[in-house]
Tab-separated table of C-alpha atoms and ligand atoms in Angstrom:
chain	number	residue	atom	x	y	z
A	137	MET	CA	-21.892	-17.071	3.531
A	138	ALA	CA	-18.264	-16.540	4.302
A	139	LEU	CA	-15.935	-17.117	7.208
A	140	LYS	CA	-14.465	-13.977	8.738
A	141	LYS	CA	-11.065	-13.675	10.370
A	142	ILE	CA	-11.294	-13.428	14.156
A	143	ILE	CA	-8.897	-10.859	15.571
A	144	THR	CA	-7.036	-11.654	18.776
A	145	VAL	CA	-5.081	-9.820	21.466
A	146	PRO	CA	-3.021	-7.648	21.293
A	147	ASN	CA	-5.005	-6.137	18.369
A	148	PRO	CA	-6.032	-2.647	19.629
A	149	PHE	CA	-9.317	-2.857	17.673
A	150	LEU	CA	-10.624	-5.079	20.515
A	151	ARG	CA	-10.602	-1.992	22.753
A	152	LYS	CA	-12.795	0.116	20.439
A	153	LYS	CA	-16.324	1.085	21.409
A	154	ALA	CA	-18.752	-0.013	18.694
A	155	ILE	CA	-21.334	2.319	17.187
A	156	PRO	CA	-25.108	1.759	16.996
A	157	ILE	CA	-26.742	0.731	13.747
A	158	LYS	CA	-29.282	3.128	12.270
A	159	GLU	CA	-30.698	1.031	9.469
A	160	ILE	CA	-30.841	-2.726	8.924
A	161	THR	CA	-29.630	-3.475	5.425
A	162	ASN	CA	-29.084	-6.732	3.545
A	163	GLU	CA	-25.384	-6.238	4.108
A	164	ILE	CA	-25.985	-6.357	7.874
A	165	LYS	CA	-28.210	-9.444	7.571
A	166	ASN	CA	-25.497	-11.191	5.553
A	167	LEU	CA	-22.859	-10.105	8.044
A	168	LEU	CA	-24.865	-11.619	10.928
A	169	ASP	CA	-25.028	-14.919	8.999
A	170	ASP	CA	-21.282	-14.765	8.375
A	171	MET	CA	-20.699	-14.083	12.066
A	172	LEU	CA	-22.743	-17.144	13.058
A	173	GLU	CA	-20.876	-19.316	10.579
A	174	THR	CA	-17.550	-17.966	11.841
A	175	MET	CA	-18.585	-18.584	15.458
A	176	TYR	CA	-19.696	-22.193	14.830
A	177	ASN	CA	-16.542	-22.860	12.822
A	178	ALA	CA	-14.434	-21.706	15.788
A	179	ASN	CA	-16.549	-23.755	18.263
A	180	GLY	CA	-17.641	-20.581	20.029
A	181	ILE	CA	-20.958	-19.810	21.705
A	182	GLY	CA	-20.862	-16.063	21.066
A	183	LEU	CA	-19.223	-13.570	18.738
A	184	ALA	CA	-19.282	-9.771	18.599
A	185	ALA	CA	-18.677	-7.774	15.412
A	186	THR	CA	-15.706	-6.140	17.167
A	187	GLN	CA	-13.986	-9.536	17.058
A	188	ILE	CA	-14.034	-9.577	13.259
A	189	GLY	CA	-12.798	-5.995	13.030
A	190	ASP	CA	-16.218	-4.406	12.414
A	191	GLU	CA	-17.158	-1.465	14.638
A	192	ARG	CA	-20.935	-1.916	14.643
A	193	ARG	CA	-23.121	-3.046	17.537
A	194	LEU	CA	-23.871	-6.603	16.436
A	195	ILE	CA	-23.570	-9.863	18.337
A	196	VAL	CA	-24.484	-13.485	17.660
A	197	ILE	CA	-24.974	-16.148	20.318
A	198	ASP	CA	-25.833	-19.822	20.457
A	199	CYS	CA	-25.867	-21.468	23.865
A	200	GLY	CA	-28.316	-24.156	22.750
A	201	GLN	CA	-31.901	-24.408	23.904
A	202	LYS	CA	-31.171	-25.552	27.428
A	203	ASN	CA	-29.116	-22.581	28.359
A	204	ASP	CA	-28.337	-23.565	31.935
A	205	VAL	CA	-25.525	-26.098	31.901
A	206	SER	CA	-26.099	-26.882	35.564
A	207	ILE	CA	-29.364	-28.681	34.724
A	208	LYS	CA	-28.089	-30.150	31.472
A	209	LYS	CA	-27.530	-33.882	31.481
A	210	GLU	CA	-24.306	-35.015	29.919
A	211	ASP	CA	-25.984	-37.081	27.232
A	212	ASP	CA	-28.273	-34.261	26.126
A	213	GLU	CA	-27.746	-33.302	22.538
A	214	PHE	CA	-26.950	-29.706	21.727
A	215	CYS	CA	-30.018	-28.077	20.165
A	216	PRO	CA	-28.942	-25.089	18.058
A	217	ASN	CA	-30.588	-21.851	19.063
A	218	PRO	CA	-28.902	-19.023	17.151
A	219	ILE	CA	-29.713	-15.500	18.341
A	220	LYS	CA	-28.739	-12.426	16.309
A	221	MET	CA	-28.794	-9.096	18.128
A	222	ILE	CA	-28.563	-5.606	16.661
A	223	ASN	CA	-27.855	-2.754	19.116
A	224	PRO	CA	-28.156	-5.015	22.209
A	225	GLU	CA	-28.528	-3.199	25.496
A	226	LEU	CA	-28.694	-4.584	29.020
A	227	ILE	CA	-31.796	-3.191	30.713
A	228	PHE	CA	-31.778	-5.294	33.895
A	229	PHE	CA	-29.114	-6.958	36.038
A	230	ASN	CA	-29.993	-9.207	38.952
A	231	LYS	CA	-28.252	-8.359	42.224
A	232	GLU	CA	-27.256	-11.983	42.694
A	233	LEU	CA	-23.930	-12.830	41.091
A	234	THR	CA	-22.647	-16.083	39.681
A	235	VAL	CA	-19.125	-17.234	38.875
A	236	ARG	CA	-18.380	-18.947	35.610
A	237	GLU	CA	-15.196	-19.879	33.823
A	238	GLU	CA	-14.955	-17.804	30.651
A	239	GLY	CA	-12.876	-18.054	27.546
A	240	CYS	CA	-12.803	-15.910	24.428
A	241	LEU	CA	-12.140	-16.544	20.738
A	242	SER	CA	-10.001	-13.383	20.796
A	243	ILE	CA	-7.830	-14.741	23.654
A	244	PRO	CA	-7.533	-18.351	22.471
A	245	GLY	CA	-6.422	-20.957	24.988
A	246	TYR	CA	-6.871	-18.928	28.178
A	247	TYR	CA	-9.656	-19.025	30.740
A	248	GLY	CA	-10.609	-17.224	33.908
A	249	LYS	CA	-13.370	-17.182	36.497
A	250	VAL	CA	-15.600	-14.130	36.141
A	251	LYS	CA	-18.347	-12.975	38.534
A	252	ARG	CA	-21.402	-11.488	36.835
A	253	PRO	CA	-25.140	-10.971	37.508
A	254	ASN	CA	-26.892	-14.350	37.177
A	255	ILE	CA	-29.980	-12.971	35.435
A	256	VAL	CA	-30.124	-10.168	32.879
A	257	LYS	CA	-32.628	-8.669	30.502
A	258	VAL	CA	-31.399	-7.480	27.129
A	259	SER	CA	-33.268	-5.371	24.596
A	260	TYR	CA	-32.241	-5.587	20.949
A	261	ILE	CA	-33.482	-5.378	17.399
A	262	ASP	CA	-33.620	-8.595	15.416
A	263	GLU	CA	-32.712	-8.961	11.734
A	264	ASN	CA	-36.353	-8.313	10.770
A	265	ASN	CA	-36.285	-4.938	12.515
A	266	VAL	CA	-38.426	-6.162	15.413
A	267	LYS	CA	-37.584	-4.833	18.869
A	268	LYS	CA	-37.230	-7.652	21.368
A	269	VAL	CA	-36.528	-8.158	25.060
A	270	LEU	CA	-34.944	-11.382	26.248
A	271	LYS	CA	-34.602	-12.475	29.859
A	272	ALA	CA	-31.688	-14.822	30.295
A	273	ASP	CA	-30.099	-16.845	33.054
A	274	GLY	CA	-27.375	-19.460	33.288
A	275	LEU	CA	-24.776	-19.699	30.540
A	276	LEU	CA	-26.837	-17.506	28.207
A	277	ALA	CA	-26.810	-14.610	30.707
A	278	THR	CA	-23.019	-14.838	31.010
A	279	CYS	CA	-22.586	-15.075	27.249
A	280	ILE	CA	-24.780	-12.027	26.530
A	281	GLN	CA	-22.814	-9.922	29.039
A	282	HIS	CA	-19.476	-11.131	27.638
A	283	GLU	CA	-20.483	-10.253	24.052
A	284	ILE	CA	-21.936	-6.834	24.911
A	285	ASP	CA	-18.691	-6.121	26.770
A	286	HIS	CA	-16.844	-6.656	23.469
A	287	LEU	CA	-18.935	-3.886	21.884
A	288	ASN	CA	-17.674	-1.591	24.659
A	289	GLY	CA	-14.040	-2.624	24.283
A	290	VAL	CA	-14.091	-4.750	27.434
A	291	LEU	CA	-12.514	-8.225	27.667
A	292	PHE	CA	-13.178	-10.927	30.279
A	293	VAL	CA	-9.606	-10.579	31.584
A	294	ASP	CA	-10.516	-7.046	32.755
A	295	TYR	CA	-12.507	-8.709	35.592
A	296	LEU	CA	-9.560	-10.780	36.825
A	297	SER	CA	-6.874	-9.698	39.277
A	298	LYS	CA	-4.268	-7.354	37.808
A	299	LEU	CA	-1.667	-10.091	38.071
A	300	LYS	CA	-3.775	-12.745	36.320
A	301	LYS	CA	-4.898	-10.290	33.642
A	302	GLU	CA	-1.345	-9.218	32.826
A	303	LEU	CA	-0.142	-12.809	32.772
A	304	ILE	CA	-2.844	-13.928	30.317
A	305	LEU	CA	-2.384	-10.909	28.054
A	306	LYS	CA	1.389	-11.373	28.066
A	307	LYS	CA	1.126	-15.067	27.205
A	308	ALA	CA	-1.552	-14.504	24.539
A	309	THR	CA	0.565	-11.778	22.934
A	310	LYS	CA	3.558	-14.127	22.911
A	311	ASP	CA	1.387	-16.814	21.241
A	312	TYR	CA	0.260	-14.284	18.653
A	313	ASN	CA	3.800	-13.182	17.855
A	314	LYS	CA	4.986	-16.774	17.593
A	315	LYS	CA	2.146	-17.664	15.207
A	316	ASN	CA	2.758	-14.647	13.000
A	317	ARG	CA	6.520	-15.031	12.804
A	318	ASN	CA	6.253	-18.295	10.872
W	39	ZN	ZN1	-14.998	-12.940	23.793
């Protein structure tokens, strides 16, 4: 396994729409493992292939087994629950919305409150070529929607007010330029 470099704003690759995978190869299985390792290493709970500069429809997620933080006791230990999704597609959105503070490994250090459906169903193919449907609520539902957005070139800041979005993108771009000057 190998760590991949996570790209950040203002990299224009983050705005690309990813393409579906036709065949699951060993290279893709290895890439999914690398993505998980990269995500854990960065203390993230989700990562899309777009974020490592790969334009295929792949995401990895780990929100633990108790995916709803609202019922999670503080002393509960995090139980790893890695999920690898190939060609994920949202097939159901609940009408009820929920607001959660989101961050993103591609916009490090910035957060914003985003309103999204509180329950979703996602269909995907797993690494063994088995078609699956997962119903998710709580943090997992938010995370799945955030990661699938990446595959469509959408970032969480796109849901914020124009002012807030521009401010975050401006600051994150400044951070990027500062880091890459040295
Ligand atoms: Zn993100």
